[in-house]
Short mmCIF file of C-alpha atoms and ligand atoms in Angstrom, two decimals:
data_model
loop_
_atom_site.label_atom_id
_atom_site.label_comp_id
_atom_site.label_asym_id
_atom_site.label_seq_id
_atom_site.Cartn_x
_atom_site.Cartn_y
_atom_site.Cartn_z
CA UNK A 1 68.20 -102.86 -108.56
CA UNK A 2 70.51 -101.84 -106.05
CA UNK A 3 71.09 -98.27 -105.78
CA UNK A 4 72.04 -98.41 -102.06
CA UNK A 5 75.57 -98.26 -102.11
CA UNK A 6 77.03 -95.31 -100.06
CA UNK A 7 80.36 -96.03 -101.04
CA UNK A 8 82.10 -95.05 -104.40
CA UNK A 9 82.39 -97.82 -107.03
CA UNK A 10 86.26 -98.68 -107.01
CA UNK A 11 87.92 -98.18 -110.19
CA UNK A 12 88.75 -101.87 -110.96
CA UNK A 13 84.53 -102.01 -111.17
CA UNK A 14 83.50 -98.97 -112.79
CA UNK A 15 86.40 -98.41 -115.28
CA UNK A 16 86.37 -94.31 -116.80
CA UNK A 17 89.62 -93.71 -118.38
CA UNK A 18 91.51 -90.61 -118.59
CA UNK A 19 88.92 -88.39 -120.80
CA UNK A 20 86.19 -89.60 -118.64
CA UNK A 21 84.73 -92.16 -121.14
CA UNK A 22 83.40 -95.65 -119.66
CA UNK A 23 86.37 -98.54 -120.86
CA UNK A 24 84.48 -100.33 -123.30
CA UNK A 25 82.16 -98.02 -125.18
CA UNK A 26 84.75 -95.48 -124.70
CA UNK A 27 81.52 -92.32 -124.36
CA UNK A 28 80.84 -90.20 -121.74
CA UNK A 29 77.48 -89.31 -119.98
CA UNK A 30 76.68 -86.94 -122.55
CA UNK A 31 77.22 -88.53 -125.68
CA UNK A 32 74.15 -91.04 -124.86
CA UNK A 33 70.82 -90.50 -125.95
CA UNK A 34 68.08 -92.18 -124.18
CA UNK A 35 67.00 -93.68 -126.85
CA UNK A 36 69.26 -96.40 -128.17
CA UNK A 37 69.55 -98.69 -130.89
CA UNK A 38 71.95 -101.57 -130.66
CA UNK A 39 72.93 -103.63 -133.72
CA UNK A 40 75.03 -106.86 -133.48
CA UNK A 41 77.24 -105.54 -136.54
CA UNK A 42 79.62 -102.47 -136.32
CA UNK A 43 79.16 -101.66 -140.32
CA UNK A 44 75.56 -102.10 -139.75
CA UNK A 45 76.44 -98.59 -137.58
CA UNK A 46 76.01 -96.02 -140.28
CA UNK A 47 73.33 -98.11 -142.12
CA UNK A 48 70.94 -97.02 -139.32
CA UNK A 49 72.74 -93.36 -138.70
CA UNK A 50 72.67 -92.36 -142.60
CA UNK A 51 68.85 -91.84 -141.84
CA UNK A 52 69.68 -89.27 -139.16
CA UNK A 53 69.14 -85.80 -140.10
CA UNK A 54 72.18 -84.64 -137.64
CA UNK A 55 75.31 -86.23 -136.05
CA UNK A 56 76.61 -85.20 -132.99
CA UNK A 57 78.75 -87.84 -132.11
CA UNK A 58 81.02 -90.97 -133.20
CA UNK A 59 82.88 -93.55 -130.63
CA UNK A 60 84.59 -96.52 -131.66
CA UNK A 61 86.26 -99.11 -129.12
CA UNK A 62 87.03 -102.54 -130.14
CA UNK A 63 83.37 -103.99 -131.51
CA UNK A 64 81.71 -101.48 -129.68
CA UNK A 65 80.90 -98.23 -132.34
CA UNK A 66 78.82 -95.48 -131.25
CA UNK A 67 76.69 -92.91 -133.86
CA UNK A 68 74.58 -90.58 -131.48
CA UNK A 69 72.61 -87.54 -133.46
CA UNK A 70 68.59 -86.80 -134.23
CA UNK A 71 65.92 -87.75 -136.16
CA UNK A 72 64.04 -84.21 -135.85
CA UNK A 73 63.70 -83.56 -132.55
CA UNK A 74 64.24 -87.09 -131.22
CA UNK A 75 67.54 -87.65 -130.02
CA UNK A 76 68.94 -91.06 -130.63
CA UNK A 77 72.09 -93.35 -130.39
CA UNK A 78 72.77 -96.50 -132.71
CA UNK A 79 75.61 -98.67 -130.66
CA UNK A 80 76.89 -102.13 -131.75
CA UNK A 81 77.14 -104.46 -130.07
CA UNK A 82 79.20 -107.39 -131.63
CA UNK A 83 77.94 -111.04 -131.37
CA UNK A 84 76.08 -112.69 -128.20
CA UNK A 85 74.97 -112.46 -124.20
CA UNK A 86 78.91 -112.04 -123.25
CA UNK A 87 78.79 -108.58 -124.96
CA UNK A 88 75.21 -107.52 -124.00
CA UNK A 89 76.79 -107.97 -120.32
CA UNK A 90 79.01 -105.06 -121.15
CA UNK A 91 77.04 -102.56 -123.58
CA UNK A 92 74.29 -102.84 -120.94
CA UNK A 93 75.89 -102.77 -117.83
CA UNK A 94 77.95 -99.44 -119.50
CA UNK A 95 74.78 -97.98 -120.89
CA UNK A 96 73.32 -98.06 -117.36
CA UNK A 97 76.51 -96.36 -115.80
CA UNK A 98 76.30 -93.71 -118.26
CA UNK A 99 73.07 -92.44 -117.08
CA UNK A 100 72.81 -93.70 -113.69
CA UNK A 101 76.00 -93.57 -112.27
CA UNK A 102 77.60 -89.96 -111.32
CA UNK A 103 80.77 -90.75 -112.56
CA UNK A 104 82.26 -87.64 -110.62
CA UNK A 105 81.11 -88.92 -107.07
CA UNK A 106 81.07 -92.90 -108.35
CA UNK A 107 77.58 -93.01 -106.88
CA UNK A 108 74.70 -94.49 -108.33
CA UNK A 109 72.46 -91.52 -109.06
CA UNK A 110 69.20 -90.50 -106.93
CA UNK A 111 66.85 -90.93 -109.58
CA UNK A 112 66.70 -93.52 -112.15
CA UNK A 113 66.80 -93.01 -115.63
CA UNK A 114 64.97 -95.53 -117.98
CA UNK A 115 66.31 -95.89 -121.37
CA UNK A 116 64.66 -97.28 -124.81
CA UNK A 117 66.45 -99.46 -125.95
CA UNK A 118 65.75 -101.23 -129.67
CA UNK A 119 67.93 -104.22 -131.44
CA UNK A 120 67.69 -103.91 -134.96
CA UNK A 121 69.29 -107.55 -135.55
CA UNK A 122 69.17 -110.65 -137.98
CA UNK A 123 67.76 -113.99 -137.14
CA UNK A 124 66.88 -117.71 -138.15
CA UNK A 125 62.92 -117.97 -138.61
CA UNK A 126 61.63 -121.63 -136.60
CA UNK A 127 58.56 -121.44 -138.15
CA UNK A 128 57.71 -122.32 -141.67
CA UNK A 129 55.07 -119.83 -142.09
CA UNK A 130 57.77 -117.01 -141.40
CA UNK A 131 59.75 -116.04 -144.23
CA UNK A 132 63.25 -114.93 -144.84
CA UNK A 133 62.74 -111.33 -145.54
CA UNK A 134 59.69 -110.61 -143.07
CA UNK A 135 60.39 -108.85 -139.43
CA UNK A 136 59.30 -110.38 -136.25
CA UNK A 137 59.29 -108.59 -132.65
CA UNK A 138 59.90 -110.85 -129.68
CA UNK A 139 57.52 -111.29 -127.03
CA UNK A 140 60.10 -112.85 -124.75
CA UNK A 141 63.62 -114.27 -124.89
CA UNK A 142 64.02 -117.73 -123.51
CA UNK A 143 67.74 -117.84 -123.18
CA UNK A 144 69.88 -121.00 -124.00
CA UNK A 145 73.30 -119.28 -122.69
CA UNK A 146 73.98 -118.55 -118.96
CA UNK A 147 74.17 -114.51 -118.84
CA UNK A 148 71.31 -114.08 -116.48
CA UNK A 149 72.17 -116.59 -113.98
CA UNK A 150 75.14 -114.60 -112.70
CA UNK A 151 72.47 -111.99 -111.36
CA UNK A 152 69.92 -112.40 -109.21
CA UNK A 153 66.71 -112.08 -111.05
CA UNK A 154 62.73 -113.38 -110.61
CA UNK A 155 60.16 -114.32 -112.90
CA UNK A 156 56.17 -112.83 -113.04
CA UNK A 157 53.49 -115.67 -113.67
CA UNK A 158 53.77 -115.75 -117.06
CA UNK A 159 57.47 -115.67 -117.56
CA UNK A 160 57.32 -118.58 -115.14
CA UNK A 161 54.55 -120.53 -116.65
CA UNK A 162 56.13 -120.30 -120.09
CA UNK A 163 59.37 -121.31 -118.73
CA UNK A 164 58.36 -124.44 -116.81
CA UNK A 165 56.14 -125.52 -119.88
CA UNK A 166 59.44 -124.79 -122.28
CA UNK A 167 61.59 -126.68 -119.99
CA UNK A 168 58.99 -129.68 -119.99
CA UNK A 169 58.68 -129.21 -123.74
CA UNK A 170 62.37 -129.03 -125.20
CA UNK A 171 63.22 -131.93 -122.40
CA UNK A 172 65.61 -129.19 -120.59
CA UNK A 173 65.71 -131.13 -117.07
CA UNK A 174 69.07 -131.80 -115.25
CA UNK A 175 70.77 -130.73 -118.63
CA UNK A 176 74.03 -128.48 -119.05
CA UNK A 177 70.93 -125.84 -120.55
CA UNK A 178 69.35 -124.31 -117.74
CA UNK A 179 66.96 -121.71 -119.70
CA UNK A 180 66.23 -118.52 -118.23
CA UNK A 181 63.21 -116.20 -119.69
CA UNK A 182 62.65 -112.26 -119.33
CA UNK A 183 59.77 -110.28 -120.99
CA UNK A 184 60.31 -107.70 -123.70
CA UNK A 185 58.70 -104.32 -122.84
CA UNK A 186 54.82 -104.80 -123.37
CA UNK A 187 54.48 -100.31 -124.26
CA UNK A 188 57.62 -100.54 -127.10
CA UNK A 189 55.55 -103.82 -128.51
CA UNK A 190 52.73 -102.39 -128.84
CA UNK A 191 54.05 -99.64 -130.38
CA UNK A 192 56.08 -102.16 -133.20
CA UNK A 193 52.46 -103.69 -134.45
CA UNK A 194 52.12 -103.40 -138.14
CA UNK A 195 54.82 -105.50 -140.46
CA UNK A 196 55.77 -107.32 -137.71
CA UNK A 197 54.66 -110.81 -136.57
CA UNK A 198 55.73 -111.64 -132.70
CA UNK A 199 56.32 -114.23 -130.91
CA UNK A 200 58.79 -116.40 -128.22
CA UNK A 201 62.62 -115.93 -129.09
CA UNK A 202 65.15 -117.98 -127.69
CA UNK A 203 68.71 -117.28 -127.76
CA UNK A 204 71.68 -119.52 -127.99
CA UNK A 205 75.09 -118.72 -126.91
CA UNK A 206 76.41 -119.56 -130.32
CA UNK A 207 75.58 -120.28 -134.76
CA UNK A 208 76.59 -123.64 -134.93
CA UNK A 209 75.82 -126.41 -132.50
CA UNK A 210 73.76 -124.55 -130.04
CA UNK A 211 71.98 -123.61 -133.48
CA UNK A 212 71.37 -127.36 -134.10
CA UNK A 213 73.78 -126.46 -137.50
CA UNK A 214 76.10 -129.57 -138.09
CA UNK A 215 79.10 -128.56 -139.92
CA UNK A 216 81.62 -131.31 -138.85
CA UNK A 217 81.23 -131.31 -135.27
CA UNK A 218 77.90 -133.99 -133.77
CA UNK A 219 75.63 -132.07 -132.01
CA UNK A 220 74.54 -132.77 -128.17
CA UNK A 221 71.37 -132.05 -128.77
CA UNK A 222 69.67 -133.11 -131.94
CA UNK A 223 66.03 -132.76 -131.20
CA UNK A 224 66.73 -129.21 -130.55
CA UNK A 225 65.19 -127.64 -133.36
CA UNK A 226 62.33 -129.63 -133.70
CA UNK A 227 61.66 -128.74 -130.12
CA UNK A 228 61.54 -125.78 -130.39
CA UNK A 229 59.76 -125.19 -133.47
CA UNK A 230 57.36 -127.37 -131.76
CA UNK A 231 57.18 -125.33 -128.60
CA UNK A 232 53.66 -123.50 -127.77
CA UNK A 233 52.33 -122.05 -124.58
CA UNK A 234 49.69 -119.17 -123.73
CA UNK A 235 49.09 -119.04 -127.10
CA UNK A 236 52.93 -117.93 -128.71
CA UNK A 237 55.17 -120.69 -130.24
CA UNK A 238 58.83 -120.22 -131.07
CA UNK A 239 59.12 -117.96 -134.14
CA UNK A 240 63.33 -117.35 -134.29
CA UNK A 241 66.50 -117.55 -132.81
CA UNK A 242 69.40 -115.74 -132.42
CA UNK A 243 71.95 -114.59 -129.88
CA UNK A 244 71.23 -111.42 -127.95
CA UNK A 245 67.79 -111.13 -126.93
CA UNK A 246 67.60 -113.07 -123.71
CA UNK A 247 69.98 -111.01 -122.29
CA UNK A 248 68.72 -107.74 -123.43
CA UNK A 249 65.25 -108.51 -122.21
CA UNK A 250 66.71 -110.23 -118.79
CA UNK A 251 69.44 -106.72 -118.13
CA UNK A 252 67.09 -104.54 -118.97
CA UNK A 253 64.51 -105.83 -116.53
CA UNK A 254 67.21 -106.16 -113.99
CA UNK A 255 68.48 -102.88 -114.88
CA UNK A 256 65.07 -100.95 -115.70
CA UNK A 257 65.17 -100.48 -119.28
CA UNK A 258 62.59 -100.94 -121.92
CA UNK A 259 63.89 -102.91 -124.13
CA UNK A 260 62.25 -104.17 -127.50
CA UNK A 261 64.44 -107.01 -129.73
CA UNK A 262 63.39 -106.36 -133.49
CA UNK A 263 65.08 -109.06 -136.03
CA UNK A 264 64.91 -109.71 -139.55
CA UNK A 265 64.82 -113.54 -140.80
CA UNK A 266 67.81 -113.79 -142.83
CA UNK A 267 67.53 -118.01 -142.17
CA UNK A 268 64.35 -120.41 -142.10
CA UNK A 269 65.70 -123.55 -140.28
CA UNK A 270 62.45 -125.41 -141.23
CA UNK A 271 62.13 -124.42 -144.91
CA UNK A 272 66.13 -124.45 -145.02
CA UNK A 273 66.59 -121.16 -147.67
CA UNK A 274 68.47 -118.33 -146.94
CA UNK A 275 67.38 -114.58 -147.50
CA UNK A 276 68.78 -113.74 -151.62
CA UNK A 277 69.18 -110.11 -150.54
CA UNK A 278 69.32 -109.83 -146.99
CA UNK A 279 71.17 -106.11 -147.05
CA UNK A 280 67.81 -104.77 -148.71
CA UNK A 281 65.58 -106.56 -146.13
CA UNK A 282 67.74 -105.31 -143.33
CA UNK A 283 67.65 -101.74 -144.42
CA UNK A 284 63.47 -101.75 -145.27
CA UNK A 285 63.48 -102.89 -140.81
CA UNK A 286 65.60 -100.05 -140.46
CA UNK A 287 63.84 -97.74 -141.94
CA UNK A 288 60.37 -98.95 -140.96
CA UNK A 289 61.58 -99.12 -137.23
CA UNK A 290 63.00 -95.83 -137.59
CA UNK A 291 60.17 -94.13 -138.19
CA UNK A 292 58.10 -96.13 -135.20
CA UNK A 293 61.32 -94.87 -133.11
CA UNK A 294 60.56 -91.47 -134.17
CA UNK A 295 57.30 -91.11 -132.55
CA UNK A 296 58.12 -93.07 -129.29
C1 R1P B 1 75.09 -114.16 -136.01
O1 R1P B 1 75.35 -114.15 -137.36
C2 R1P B 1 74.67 -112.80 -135.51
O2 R1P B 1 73.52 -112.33 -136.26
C3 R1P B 1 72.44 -112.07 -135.38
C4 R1P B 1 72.75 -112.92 -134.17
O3 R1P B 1 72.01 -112.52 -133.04
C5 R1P B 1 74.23 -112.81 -134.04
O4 R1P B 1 74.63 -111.62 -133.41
O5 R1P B 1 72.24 -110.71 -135.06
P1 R1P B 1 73.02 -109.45 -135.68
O6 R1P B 1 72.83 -109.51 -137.17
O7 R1P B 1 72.37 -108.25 -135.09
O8 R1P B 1 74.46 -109.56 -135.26
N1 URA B 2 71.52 -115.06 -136.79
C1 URA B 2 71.49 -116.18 -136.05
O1 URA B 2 71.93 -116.17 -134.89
N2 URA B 2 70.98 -117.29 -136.59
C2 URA B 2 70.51 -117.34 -137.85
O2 URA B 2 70.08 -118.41 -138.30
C3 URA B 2 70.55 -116.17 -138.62
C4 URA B 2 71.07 -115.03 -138.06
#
């Protein structure tokens, strides 16, 4: 992290418009709770906030809606954040501002402020032994976009030992995919236990090809999903993907966030059915998370 600079952030960097709200998310410092749930879906907004028992606040900018109120005395924000890595790049880079940049003074702040931060999102199960309808946390996100190379960024052991063995694996050497990996936050998983399996997710930078889904355009890489369904190391195979996790996991280590990536299989790519009510499944994980959220 660098929280050296002794200059102010210029305001083609750090954009705060005229009611001193960041550009994007369009809030200001104190319409942020520390806790924060981010959903890929804007409707999927006020699924999670009808559980609150108070609302204090509502933003809306482009993709990028805002609910911020309490669940008794824990004060939380539900912010989505539209589909993939290129828009986790802005919610977290803005979330971080919010409460670590003094936007009076354009200064990063003396002390650091760690937020929670919890996806409540959808995914495609790898695994036949996961069903549509169950929940999984990931342990890590092995990312198949390029978000994280555009910061500078280093791996522990593990991170690096799973990531050699995946790029071995999935036969990811001197391709176009250079896969990154970052760690989901080992306190907010062990909080998110019971109803949830875990395991490895990997992230794509989009549904269809990167997916290994064949519509009418041939796909680059065709052994992709066997691959990766195939995938095991330290004990943890593949159980989903999706398209936001790597790059939560990899900003918020960057940034120093805990950040947990909670999905629900909608998909199984290996059984190949499809979720018959995945509205009800999605709103039993937010409910179920909620309360776990409750007593972080
Ligand atoms: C694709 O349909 C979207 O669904 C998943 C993917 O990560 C991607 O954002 O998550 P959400 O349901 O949270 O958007
Ligand atoms: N979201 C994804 O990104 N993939 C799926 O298969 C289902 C939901």
């Amino acid at each position: 992290m660098n929280n050296s600079f002794s200059t102010p952030i210029g305001s083609s960097e750090l954009i705060i418009n005229e009611s001193g709200k960041i550009y994007h998310l369009n809030l200001a410092p104190h319409e942020i709770a520390d806790t924060v749930i981010t959903v890929g879906d804007p409707d999927r907004v006020k699924l999670v906030s009808q559980y609150f028992d108070k609302i204090e606040y509502i933003a809306q900018h482009r993709e990028f809606v805002t609910h911020t109120g309490y669940i008794g005395q824990k004060r939380i924000s539900v912010v989505s954040t539209g589909i993939g890595p290129d828009n986790i790049d802005i919610v977290f880079n803005e979330l971080d501002a919010l409460v670590n940049i003094d936007f009076e003074t354009r200064l990063p702040k003396e002390t650091h402020q760690s937020l929670s931060v919890i996806r409540l999102g959808t995914s495609g199960a790898l695994q036949a032994n996961i069903p549509v309808d169950s929940f999984v946390v990931s342990s890590f996100g092995i990312g198949l976009d390029n978000l994280l190379h555009y910061y500078q960024h280093s791996n522990n052991q593990e991170e690096a030992y799973i990531l050699s063995d995946f790029q071995t694996h999935c036969k990811l050497i001197n391709t176009p995919i250079v896969p990154y990996i970052a760690e989901g936050s080992i306190r907010l998983r062990n909080h998110f236990t019971q109803g949830y399996k875990q395991g490895i997710t990997v992230t794509c930078p989009g549904f269809y090809g990167p997916q290994g889904r064949i519509l009418r355009g041939a796909v680059a890489f065709p052994h992709l999903i066997d691959a990766l369904s195939t995938f095991d190391s330290r004990q943890q195979n593949v159980t989903n993907f999706e398209m936001e996790t790597s790059a939560i996991y990899g900003l918020g280590k960057i940034l120093g966030h805990q950040c947990l990536s909670i999905s629900t299989i909608v998909a199984n790519r290996i059984e190949k059915t499809f979720s018959k009510d995945s509205g009800a499944s999605v709103d039993k994980m937010i409910r179920q998370s909620l309360e776990l959220v409750e007593t972080l």
